[in-house]
Short mmCIF file of C-alpha atoms and ligand atoms in Angstrom, two decimals:
data_model
loop_
_atom_site.label_atom_id
_atom_site.label_comp_id
_atom_site.label_asym_id
_atom_site.label_seq_id
_atom_site.Cartn_x
_atom_site.Cartn_y
_atom_site.Cartn_z
CA MET A 25 12.21 60.09 36.69
CA LYS A 26 11.91 60.41 32.94
CA ASP A 27 14.19 58.37 30.72
CA LYS A 28 15.87 59.97 27.69
CA GLN A 29 17.50 62.46 30.02
CA ASN A 30 21.15 63.22 29.44
CA ILE A 31 23.54 61.84 32.03
CA LEU A 32 27.24 62.63 31.99
CA ILE A 33 29.54 60.20 33.81
CA ILE A 34 33.14 61.18 34.61
CA GLY A 35 35.48 58.16 34.68
CA ALA A 36 35.09 54.85 32.82
CA GLY A 37 36.61 52.70 35.55
CA LEU A 38 34.81 49.79 37.18
CA CYS A 39 32.03 51.83 38.78
CA GLY A 40 31.50 54.28 35.90
CA SER A 41 31.32 51.53 33.28
CA LEU A 42 28.84 49.49 35.31
CA LEU A 43 26.76 52.59 35.99
CA ALA A 44 26.77 53.48 32.27
CA LEU A 45 25.57 49.95 31.46
CA ARG A 46 22.74 50.05 33.99
CA LEU A 47 21.60 53.57 33.10
CA GLY A 48 21.80 52.61 29.42
CA GLN A 49 19.56 49.63 30.14
CA ARG A 50 17.13 51.99 31.84
CA GLY A 51 16.91 54.16 28.71
CA TYR A 52 18.93 57.23 29.65
CA ASN A 53 21.28 58.97 27.22
CA VAL A 54 24.65 58.36 28.77
CA ASN A 55 27.99 59.95 27.87
CA VAL A 56 31.07 58.73 29.71
CA TYR A 57 34.29 60.77 29.65
CA GLU A 58 37.51 58.96 30.56
CA MET A 59 40.94 60.55 30.85
CA ARG A 60 42.89 57.48 29.75
CA PRO A 61 42.92 55.80 26.35
CA ASP A 62 40.53 52.91 25.69
CA LEU A 63 42.04 50.01 27.67
CA ARG A 64 40.59 47.58 25.11
CA THR A 65 42.94 48.91 22.44
CA VAL A 66 45.98 50.14 24.36
CA GLU A 67 48.07 48.34 26.98
CA ILE A 68 47.79 50.46 30.11
CA SER A 69 50.84 50.28 32.35
CA ALA A 70 50.86 48.32 35.56
CA GLY A 71 50.92 49.82 39.02
CA ARG A 72 47.21 49.89 39.83
CA SER A 73 46.08 46.53 41.25
CA ILE A 74 46.12 44.22 38.22
CA ASN A 75 43.72 41.76 39.76
CA LEU A 76 41.09 42.04 42.45
CA ALA A 77 38.97 39.86 44.69
CA LEU A 78 35.37 39.85 43.50
CA SER A 79 32.73 38.54 45.88
CA ASP A 80 28.98 38.31 46.38
CA ARG A 81 28.11 42.00 46.60
CA GLY A 82 29.89 42.54 43.29
CA PHE A 83 28.13 39.53 41.77
CA LYS A 84 24.76 40.87 42.85
CA ALA A 85 25.40 43.89 40.62
CA MET A 86 26.61 41.65 37.78
CA LYS A 87 23.31 39.72 38.04
CA LEU A 88 21.37 42.99 37.95
CA VAL A 89 22.87 43.84 34.56
CA GLY A 90 22.66 40.23 33.31
CA ILE A 91 26.36 39.43 32.88
CA GLU A 92 27.06 37.12 35.82
CA ASP A 93 27.95 34.12 33.61
CA LYS A 94 30.36 36.15 31.47
CA VAL A 95 32.05 37.47 34.59
CA ARG A 96 32.35 33.99 36.14
CA GLU A 97 34.30 32.88 33.06
CA LEU A 98 36.99 35.44 33.98
CA CYS A 99 37.21 34.33 37.62
CA ILE A 100 39.59 32.07 39.51
CA PRO A 101 37.98 30.88 42.76
CA MET A 102 40.05 31.43 45.90
CA ASN A 103 38.68 29.17 48.65
CA GLY A 104 40.79 30.49 51.49
CA ARG A 105 43.90 32.21 52.67
CA MET A 106 47.10 30.23 52.20
CA LEU A 107 49.21 31.37 55.13
CA HIS A 108 52.99 31.24 54.69
CA ASP A 109 55.18 31.40 57.79
CA VAL A 110 58.78 32.60 57.91
CA GLU A 111 60.08 29.03 57.62
CA GLY A 112 58.09 28.54 54.43
CA ASN A 113 55.37 26.29 55.92
CA MET A 114 51.93 26.74 54.38
CA VAL A 115 48.52 26.25 55.96
CA MET A 116 45.19 26.82 54.26
CA ALA A 117 42.55 28.78 56.21
CA PRO A 118 39.22 28.54 54.35
CA TYR A 119 37.14 31.70 54.02
CA SER A 120 33.99 29.91 55.10
CA GLY A 121 32.73 26.59 56.45
CA ARG A 122 30.16 26.59 53.60
CA ASP A 123 31.67 25.15 50.41
CA HIS A 124 29.81 27.50 48.08
CA GLU A 125 31.31 30.58 49.75
CA TYR A 126 34.61 31.72 48.25
CA ILE A 127 36.08 34.84 46.70
CA ASN A 128 37.34 35.21 43.13
CA SER A 129 40.44 36.62 41.55
CA ILE A 130 39.61 38.65 38.45
CA SER A 131 41.61 40.88 36.12
CA ARG A 132 40.73 44.57 36.51
CA GLY A 133 41.36 45.14 32.78
CA LEU A 134 39.25 42.22 31.54
CA LEU A 135 36.35 43.08 33.83
CA ASN A 136 36.47 46.78 32.92
CA ALA A 137 36.59 45.89 29.21
CA LEU A 138 33.60 43.55 29.54
CA LEU A 139 31.56 46.23 31.30
CA MET A 140 32.39 48.75 28.56
CA ASP A 141 31.57 46.25 25.79
CA GLU A 142 28.21 45.51 27.38
CA ALA A 143 27.45 49.19 27.95
CA GLU A 144 28.31 50.07 24.35
CA LYS A 145 25.78 47.54 23.07
CA HIS A 146 23.22 50.20 23.98
CA GLU A 147 23.18 52.89 21.34
CA ASN A 148 22.24 55.44 23.97
CA VAL A 149 25.60 54.93 25.74
CA LYS A 150 28.81 56.53 24.41
CA PHE A 151 32.36 56.50 25.74
CA HIS A 152 34.80 59.34 25.03
CA PHE A 153 38.45 58.51 25.78
CA ASN A 154 41.49 60.72 26.39
CA LYS A 155 39.21 63.39 27.84
CA LYS A 156 40.34 64.57 31.23
CA CYS A 157 37.91 66.40 33.47
CA LYS A 158 39.55 69.49 34.95
CA SER A 159 36.67 70.86 37.04
CA VAL A 160 32.92 70.67 37.48
CA ASP A 161 30.57 73.64 37.79
CA PHE A 162 28.00 71.90 39.94
CA GLU A 163 25.68 74.90 39.97
CA LYS A 164 25.45 74.96 36.17
CA THR A 165 25.78 71.16 35.81
CA THR A 166 28.68 71.50 33.39
CA ALA A 167 32.13 69.92 33.31
CA LEU A 168 35.35 71.27 31.80
CA PHE A 169 37.48 68.74 29.89
CA GLU A 170 40.86 68.71 28.19
CA ASP A 171 41.54 66.53 25.17
CA HIS A 172 44.77 64.61 25.80
CA ASN A 173 45.96 64.78 22.20
CA SER A 174 44.99 68.29 21.03
CA LYS A 175 45.10 69.86 24.52
CA ASP A 176 41.89 71.66 23.52
CA GLU A 177 39.52 72.46 26.35
CA PHE A 178 35.76 72.13 26.04
CA VAL A 179 32.70 72.27 28.27
CA GLU A 180 29.95 69.64 28.34
CA ASP A 181 26.60 70.03 29.99
CA ALA A 182 23.98 67.50 30.98
CA ASP A 183 20.84 67.06 33.05
CA ILE A 184 22.92 65.42 35.74
CA ILE A 185 26.61 64.64 36.23
CA ILE A 186 27.78 61.58 38.16
CA ALA A 187 31.48 61.48 39.02
CA THR A 188 33.00 58.00 39.24
CA ASP A 189 36.53 59.30 38.79
CA GLY A 190 38.08 57.39 41.66
CA ALA A 191 39.85 58.23 44.90
CA GLY A 192 41.35 61.47 43.52
CA SER A 193 38.00 62.73 42.16
CA VAL A 194 38.10 66.08 40.42
CA MET A 195 34.42 66.73 41.10
CA ARG A 196 34.97 66.11 44.81
CA GLN A 197 37.78 68.62 44.62
CA SER A 198 35.41 71.11 42.94
CA TYR A 199 32.93 70.60 45.79
CA PHE A 200 35.72 71.24 48.31
CA LEU A 201 37.33 74.23 46.61
CA GLY A 202 34.01 75.76 45.54
CA LYS A 203 33.02 76.51 49.15
CA LYS A 204 29.42 76.95 47.96
CA PHE A 205 27.89 74.56 50.49
CA LEU A 206 28.87 72.76 53.69
CA PHE A 207 31.03 69.96 52.34
CA SER A 208 32.83 67.67 54.82
CA PHE A 209 35.85 65.79 53.61
CA SER A 210 38.54 63.64 55.21
CA GLN A 211 41.45 61.76 53.69
CA ASP A 212 43.53 59.51 55.93
CA TRP A 213 46.71 58.16 54.46
CA LEU A 214 48.12 54.88 55.73
CA SER A 215 51.78 54.90 56.77
CA HIS A 216 52.12 51.88 54.45
CA GLY A 217 52.27 51.97 50.67
CA TYR A 218 52.12 49.10 48.18
CA LYS A 219 54.14 47.79 45.27
CA GLU A 220 53.09 45.19 42.73
CA LEU A 221 55.42 42.30 41.95
CA SER A 222 54.78 38.96 40.22
CA PHE A 223 55.26 35.20 40.06
CA HIS A 224 55.58 34.27 36.40
CA PRO A 225 54.06 30.96 35.21
CA THR A 226 56.31 27.88 34.92
CA GLU A 227 57.80 27.05 31.53
CA ASN A 228 54.75 24.85 30.87
CA GLY A 229 52.43 27.72 31.70
CA ASP A 230 51.41 26.24 35.07
CA TYR A 231 51.02 28.02 38.37
CA LYS A 232 54.15 28.02 40.53
CA THR A 233 52.16 27.64 43.72
CA TYR A 234 48.64 26.58 44.75
CA LYS A 235 46.20 28.32 42.44
CA ASN A 236 42.90 28.47 44.37
CA ALA A 237 43.93 30.60 47.33
CA LEU A 238 44.83 34.13 48.27
CA HIS A 239 48.40 33.67 49.51
CA ILE A 240 49.47 35.72 52.53
CA TRP A 241 52.86 36.20 54.12
CA GLY A 242 51.83 38.21 57.21
CA ARG A 243 54.78 39.59 59.18
CA ASP A 244 53.12 41.82 61.81
CA SER A 245 54.20 45.21 60.52
CA PHE A 246 54.21 44.38 56.80
CA MET A 247 52.93 41.68 54.47
CA LEU A 248 53.02 40.17 51.02
CA ILE A 249 49.97 38.76 49.24
CA ALA A 250 49.49 36.95 45.91
CA LEU A 251 46.39 36.47 43.75
CA PRO A 252 46.29 34.15 40.69
CA ASN A 253 45.77 35.30 37.10
CA LEU A 254 44.26 33.27 34.23
CA ASP A 255 47.62 33.05 32.39
CA GLY A 256 49.33 31.05 35.19
CA SER A 257 50.98 34.06 36.80
CA PHE A 258 50.27 35.62 40.19
CA THR A 259 50.13 39.31 40.97
CA VAL A 260 52.04 39.77 44.19
CA THR A 261 51.63 42.88 46.33
CA LEU A 262 53.99 44.06 49.03
CA PHE A 263 52.44 46.27 51.73
CA LEU A 264 55.19 48.00 53.65
CA SER A 265 55.76 51.18 55.64
CA TYR A 266 57.26 54.15 53.81
CA GLU A 267 59.55 55.03 56.71
CA ASP A 268 59.21 52.82 59.77
CA GLY A 269 60.87 49.56 60.74
CA GLU A 270 64.18 47.98 59.82
CA TYR A 271 63.07 47.57 56.20
CA ASN A 272 60.82 50.12 54.51
CA PHE A 273 60.19 51.57 51.07
CA GLY A 274 62.46 54.45 51.97
CA ASN A 275 65.52 52.29 52.55
CA LEU A 276 65.02 49.41 50.09
CA THR A 277 67.08 51.25 47.52
CA THR A 278 69.49 48.61 46.22
CA PRO A 279 68.96 45.12 44.71
CA GLU A 280 71.08 43.62 47.52
CA LYS A 281 68.89 45.12 50.24
CA VAL A 282 65.67 44.02 48.53
CA ILE A 283 66.96 40.45 48.22
CA GLU A 284 68.21 40.47 51.82
CA PHE A 285 64.71 41.57 52.96
CA PHE A 286 62.93 38.87 50.94
CA GLN A 287 65.50 36.24 51.97
CA LYS A 288 64.82 37.03 55.62
CA TYR A 289 61.03 37.29 55.55
CA PHE A 290 59.65 35.75 52.35
CA LYS A 291 62.15 33.00 51.53
CA ASP A 292 59.67 30.66 49.84
CA ALA A 293 58.22 33.52 47.77
CA LEU A 294 61.69 34.67 46.73
CA GLU A 295 62.33 31.22 45.23
CA LEU A 296 59.43 31.87 42.84
CA MET A 297 60.61 35.38 41.92
CA PRO A 298 63.76 35.44 39.79
CA ASN A 299 62.23 38.66 38.42
CA LEU A 300 61.99 40.32 41.86
CA VAL A 301 64.62 43.02 41.42
CA ASP A 302 63.32 44.02 37.99
CA ASP A 303 59.74 44.26 39.24
CA PHE A 304 60.76 46.07 42.39
CA PHE A 305 62.64 48.85 40.66
CA THR A 306 60.29 49.14 37.64
CA ASN A 307 56.93 49.24 39.38
CA PRO A 308 55.82 52.29 41.33
CA THR A 309 55.22 52.46 45.06
CA SER A 310 51.72 53.81 45.60
CA PRO A 311 49.95 55.21 48.65
CA LEU A 312 46.81 53.86 50.33
CA GLY A 313 44.13 55.88 52.03
CA THR A 314 40.57 56.24 53.22
CA VAL A 315 38.34 58.99 51.86
CA LYS A 316 35.09 59.96 53.55
CA CYS A 317 32.95 62.92 52.57
CA SER A 318 29.43 64.29 52.69
CA PRO A 319 27.16 65.25 51.13
CA TRP A 320 27.86 63.21 48.01
CA HIS A 321 25.54 65.34 45.91
CA TYR A 322 24.87 68.97 45.09
CA LYS A 323 21.13 69.49 44.89
CA GLY A 324 19.75 67.46 41.98
CA ASN A 325 22.68 68.35 39.72
CA THR A 326 25.67 66.20 40.59
CA LEU A 327 26.54 63.04 42.52
CA LEU A 328 29.74 61.26 43.61
CA MET A 329 29.83 57.47 43.41
CA GLY A 330 32.35 54.64 43.90
CA ASP A 331 35.84 55.50 45.19
CA ALA A 332 35.16 59.16 44.42
CA ALA A 333 32.69 59.16 47.34
CA HIS A 334 34.28 56.56 49.62
CA ALA A 335 37.74 55.15 48.92
CA VAL A 336 38.87 52.45 51.37
CA VAL A 337 42.15 50.65 52.03
CA PRO A 338 42.14 47.33 50.15
CA PHE A 339 42.40 44.89 53.05
CA TYR A 340 38.85 43.55 52.97
CA GLY A 341 38.88 43.19 49.19
CA GLN A 342 35.68 45.25 49.11
CA GLY A 343 36.43 48.60 47.40
CA MET A 344 35.28 47.46 43.96
CA ASN A 345 32.50 45.33 45.47
CA ALA A 346 31.24 48.37 47.38
CA SER A 347 31.42 50.53 44.25
CA PHE A 348 29.39 47.93 42.36
CA GLU A 349 26.94 47.75 45.28
CA ASP A 350 26.52 51.55 44.95
CA VAL A 351 25.02 50.92 41.51
CA THR A 352 22.68 48.22 42.89
CA ILE A 353 21.44 50.56 45.63
CA PHE A 354 21.13 53.53 43.25
CA ASP A 355 19.11 51.38 40.86
CA LYS A 356 16.77 50.40 43.68
CA VAL A 357 16.18 54.06 44.51
CA LEU A 358 15.42 54.76 40.82
CA ASP A 359 12.79 52.00 41.01
CA GLU A 360 11.04 53.99 43.75
CA ASP A 361 9.92 56.56 41.14
CA HIS A 362 10.83 59.75 42.98
CA ASP A 363 9.81 63.02 41.33
CA ASP A 364 13.20 64.66 40.97
CA TRP A 365 16.92 63.91 40.99
CA GLU A 366 17.51 65.77 44.23
CA THR A 367 15.25 63.33 46.08
CA VAL A 368 16.88 60.37 44.32
CA PHE A 369 20.35 61.54 45.35
CA LYS A 370 19.25 62.28 48.92
CA VAL A 371 17.52 58.95 49.44
CA TYR A 372 20.45 57.12 47.86
CA GLU A 373 22.95 58.78 50.20
CA GLN A 374 20.73 58.23 53.25
CA ASN A 375 20.51 54.52 52.40
CA ARG A 376 24.16 54.13 51.58
CA LYS A 377 26.48 56.32 53.63
CA GLN A 378 26.44 54.37 56.88
CA ASP A 379 27.38 51.21 54.98
CA THR A 380 30.32 52.75 53.14
CA ASP A 381 31.55 54.28 56.42
CA ALA A 382 31.35 50.78 57.92
CA ILE A 383 33.37 49.10 55.16
CA ALA A 384 36.02 51.82 55.54
CA ASP A 385 36.39 50.91 59.22
CA LEU A 386 36.23 47.17 58.59
CA SER A 387 38.97 47.50 55.97
CA MET A 388 41.29 49.08 58.53
CA ASP A 389 40.45 46.27 61.02
CA ASN A 390 41.43 43.71 58.43
CA PHE A 391 44.75 45.43 57.77
CA HIS A 392 45.78 44.47 61.31
CA GLU A 393 44.18 41.03 61.10
CA MET A 394 45.98 40.09 57.88
CA LYS A 395 49.39 41.40 58.97
CA GLY A 396 49.47 39.72 62.30
CA HIS A 397 46.38 38.28 63.91
CA VAL A 398 45.93 35.46 61.42
CA ASN A 399 49.14 33.99 62.78
CA LYS A 400 48.18 34.14 66.47
CA ALA A 401 46.96 30.99 68.21
CA ILE A 402 43.80 32.48 69.70
CA PHE A 403 42.71 33.91 66.34
CA ARG A 404 43.28 30.55 64.71
CA GLU A 405 41.21 28.86 67.42
CA LYS A 406 38.45 31.37 66.79
CA ARG A 407 38.61 30.74 63.04
CA ASN A 408 38.53 26.96 63.58
CA LEU A 409 35.47 27.24 65.79
CA GLU A 410 33.75 29.54 63.28
CA MET A 411 34.52 27.18 60.40
CA ALA A 412 33.00 24.29 62.34
CA LEU A 413 29.92 26.36 63.23
CA GLU A 414 29.41 27.44 59.61
CA LYS A 415 29.85 23.89 58.37
CA ASN A 416 27.56 22.24 60.88
CA PHE A 417 24.99 25.01 61.30
CA PRO A 418 25.01 26.68 57.88
CA ASN A 419 21.77 28.54 58.53
CA ASP A 420 22.59 29.57 62.07
CA TYR A 421 26.05 31.06 62.03
CA SER A 422 28.13 33.37 59.83
CA SER A 423 31.50 34.82 60.83
CA LYS A 424 32.21 38.52 60.41
CA TYR A 425 34.14 37.73 57.23
CA SER A 426 31.16 35.80 55.83
CA LEU A 427 28.68 38.51 56.80
CA VAL A 428 30.77 41.14 55.01
CA THR A 429 31.80 39.11 52.01
CA PHE A 430 29.09 36.56 51.27
CA GLN A 431 25.86 38.02 52.68
CA GLU A 432 25.04 40.48 49.96
CA ASN A 433 21.54 41.08 51.28
CA ILE A 434 22.58 42.76 54.51
CA GLY A 435 24.38 46.10 54.69
CA TYR A 436 28.04 46.50 55.66
CA ARG A 437 27.01 48.28 58.86
CA GLU A 438 24.86 45.43 60.07
CA ALA A 439 27.63 42.98 59.14
CA MET A 440 30.13 45.09 61.08
CA LEU A 441 28.06 45.40 64.25
CA ARG A 442 27.12 41.73 64.43
CA GLY A 443 30.54 40.55 63.28
CA ARG A 444 32.44 42.62 65.82
CA ALA A 445 30.13 41.48 68.63
CA GLN A 446 30.68 37.84 67.66
CA ASP A 447 34.45 38.31 67.52
CA LYS A 448 34.45 39.89 70.95
CA ALA A 449 32.22 37.14 72.37
CA ILE A 450 34.35 34.28 71.03
CA LEU A 451 37.73 35.80 71.85
CA ASN A 452 36.65 36.62 75.42
CA MET A 453 35.19 33.18 75.98
CA LEU A 454 38.28 31.45 74.57
CA ALA A 455 40.56 33.60 76.74
CA ASP A 456 38.44 32.96 79.86
CA LYS A 457 38.12 29.27 78.99
CA ILE A 458 34.32 29.53 78.95
CA ILE A 459 34.40 27.84 75.57
CA ASP A 460 36.24 24.56 75.16
CA LEU A 461 36.79 23.55 71.56
CA ASN A 462 36.32 19.90 72.59
CA ASP A 463 32.82 20.62 73.89
CA ASP A 464 29.70 19.75 71.97
CA LEU A 465 29.42 22.19 69.02
CA LYS A 466 25.74 22.92 69.62
CA THR A 467 26.57 24.02 73.20
CA ASN A 468 29.29 26.32 71.88
CA LEU A 469 26.93 27.78 69.27
CA GLU A 470 24.39 28.62 71.96
CA LYS A 471 27.09 30.24 74.13
CA VAL A 472 28.34 32.34 71.21
CA LYS A 473 24.83 33.42 70.28
CA THR A 474 23.84 34.33 73.83
CA VAL A 475 26.96 36.37 74.56
CA THR A 476 26.81 38.05 71.12
CA GLU A 477 23.25 39.21 71.81
CA GLU A 478 24.32 40.51 75.23
CA ILE A 479 27.14 42.51 73.65
CA LEU A 480 24.86 43.88 70.93
CA GLU A 481 22.35 44.90 73.60
CA ASP A 482 25.04 46.57 75.74
CA ASP A 483 26.27 48.44 72.65
CA MET A 484 22.72 49.68 72.01
CA VAL A 485 22.29 50.82 75.61
CA ALA A 486 25.68 52.58 75.57
CA LYS A 487 24.77 54.28 72.31
CA ASN A 488 21.38 55.45 73.58
CA LEU A 489 22.96 56.74 76.77
CA LYS A 490 25.36 58.83 74.76
CA HIS A 491 22.54 60.54 72.84
P1 LIG B 21 38.55 53.67 39.68
O1 LIG B 21 38.66 52.22 39.43
O2 LIG B 21 39.70 54.38 40.27
O3 LIG B 21 38.17 54.34 38.30
C1 LIG B 21 38.19 55.73 38.12
C2 LIG B 21 38.24 56.03 36.62
O4 LIG B 21 38.14 57.42 36.42
C3 LIG B 21 39.55 55.58 35.99
O5 LIG B 21 39.29 54.95 34.76
C4 LIG B 21 40.30 56.88 35.81
O6 LIG B 21 41.21 56.86 34.72
C5 LIG B 21 39.16 57.85 35.56
N1 LIG B 21 39.48 59.22 35.91
C6 LIG B 21 40.12 59.66 37.04
N2 LIG B 21 40.21 60.99 37.03
C7 LIG B 21 39.60 61.42 35.90
C8 LIG B 21 39.39 62.69 35.33
N3 LIG B 21 39.83 63.81 35.93
N4 LIG B 21 38.73 62.78 34.15
C9 LIG B 21 38.29 61.67 33.52
N5 LIG B 21 38.48 60.42 34.02
C10 LIG B 21 39.12 60.30 35.19
N6 LIG B 21 38.54 46.17 45.56
C11 LIG B 21 37.95 44.97 45.68
O7 LIG B 21 36.70 44.89 45.70
N7 LIG B 21 38.68 43.83 45.79
C12 LIG B 21 40.04 43.85 45.81
O8 LIG B 21 40.68 42.80 45.91
C13 LIG B 21 40.70 45.11 45.70
N8 LIG B 21 42.05 45.16 45.72
C14 LIG B 21 42.66 46.38 45.61
C15 LIG B 21 44.05 46.43 45.68
C16 LIG B 21 44.71 47.64 45.60
C17 LIG B 21 46.20 47.67 45.70
C18 LIG B 21 43.95 48.83 45.45
C19 LIG B 21 44.63 50.16 45.36
C20 LIG B 21 42.57 48.79 45.39
C21 LIG B 21 41.91 47.57 45.47
N9 LIG B 21 40.51 47.48 45.44
C22 LIG B 21 39.89 46.27 45.57
C23 LIG B 21 39.68 48.70 45.34
C24 LIG B 21 39.25 48.99 43.91
O9 LIG B 21 40.37 49.10 43.08
C25 LIG B 21 38.44 50.28 43.86
O10 LIG B 21 37.51 50.33 44.90
C26 LIG B 21 37.71 50.39 42.54
O11 LIG B 21 38.64 50.45 41.48
C27 LIG B 21 36.81 51.62 42.52
O12 LIG B 21 36.25 51.80 41.26
P2 LIG B 21 35.92 53.25 40.71
O13 LIG B 21 35.38 53.04 39.35
O14 LIG B 21 35.12 53.98 41.71
O15 LIG B 21 37.31 53.99 40.64
#
């Protein structure tokens, strides 16, 4: 592929800004059109997750573009889940038995701004703000935009267009509505929505609760989580059904009812939230969903990337990480020196789709795990065993969570298959008392490995039989 070609990117979010930086480094002429104002100069209102968990797949992409150290400066390590029960007791459940494996809380705005700053250092990369894409003509490789201020419409063309315009992608919509090729698309909404709340810092600017953890109040059919920010505050997110259950977003309509709900289920959190009612009635309630589609590209003209191609529910903390990993994988395909963009797009999608489908499914699994399972005795026993295995046999064992979150050199699909088999093996053996946590750890490791391999083999046989 020749450099100096003109690439148009729609959306200067996390994926689009990283992609612009990488393609700029590779020598392409890159123009990025973003519908919002420049977030480095204008305060953009809350409502869209203020902070996120960044982990190893995301860092791999940061290394690729040479900004890992700058990104680390923005991070707060979270070593585990701090589980809060209804009585207000807290217990820390580490994410891994290996000390160097943890996730990081990072501000969406600061990270996005850094990526744009770095991209703009390349004179061949330009950002255009307040320009909303209205549709894409994927046959002509042109996009129609509207200027937010003047309301003028204009058309831009390019050699290729890559849409990183998020879960509600306009280009994906153009694919769907255009009916010019066989385009499959599914969008599954969760019955739960989310609302962002906050713990403010103490008067001295300190954190009101333990800083280096992702706090979780799991209550089976709903949950609250909190991630730390650099200024001493926490961003707190309530995940709750729109309609079902005694308390839901539909019936929490008065300050009294909201306080009653928090008093009953999140008493210790409520003590840290004198601002609860304000936050609750100011901040929007937003939906959560999974988007899958294919193909992601139209010939060699246009390509979907990031949430535009594969939005997931946020319960594995992997949506941004997966979008960053898209750029890593795309870059690798560019290294292969294919002759034309169509082959690049095809190979990229072939390499990538099964992994983004896997993280979509894993994210739904984790929704149930975080709400309820983390509190159940057998799941805690499993976690304890896995922690001990990771600590004592760091090269021999990784839990499903570690495979997904910290093993950036294997795909999500491989992590899912192995991780699920391990979970099944351990849970069955604990239930059937084939594993005793007091037994020698090496013996337990061998049992887990043997049964995991048997399950993986059975799965393979079952799959082959089906075909
Ligand atoms: P986006 O970040 O959505 O960016 C899209 C950009 O395109 C935006 O700037 C938007 O303004 C712009 N745009 C949209 N439409 C147009 C248009 N028509 N014209 C021009 N520009 C347009 N991921 C994690 O890895 N870890 C987490 O802990 C995590 N937590 C999350 C918590 C919540 C509550 C949610 C909702 C998501 C979370 N995610 C997390 C997922 C993460 O936010 C997304 O996966 C990530 O933002 C995807 O990046 P993107 O650039 O593809 O899309």
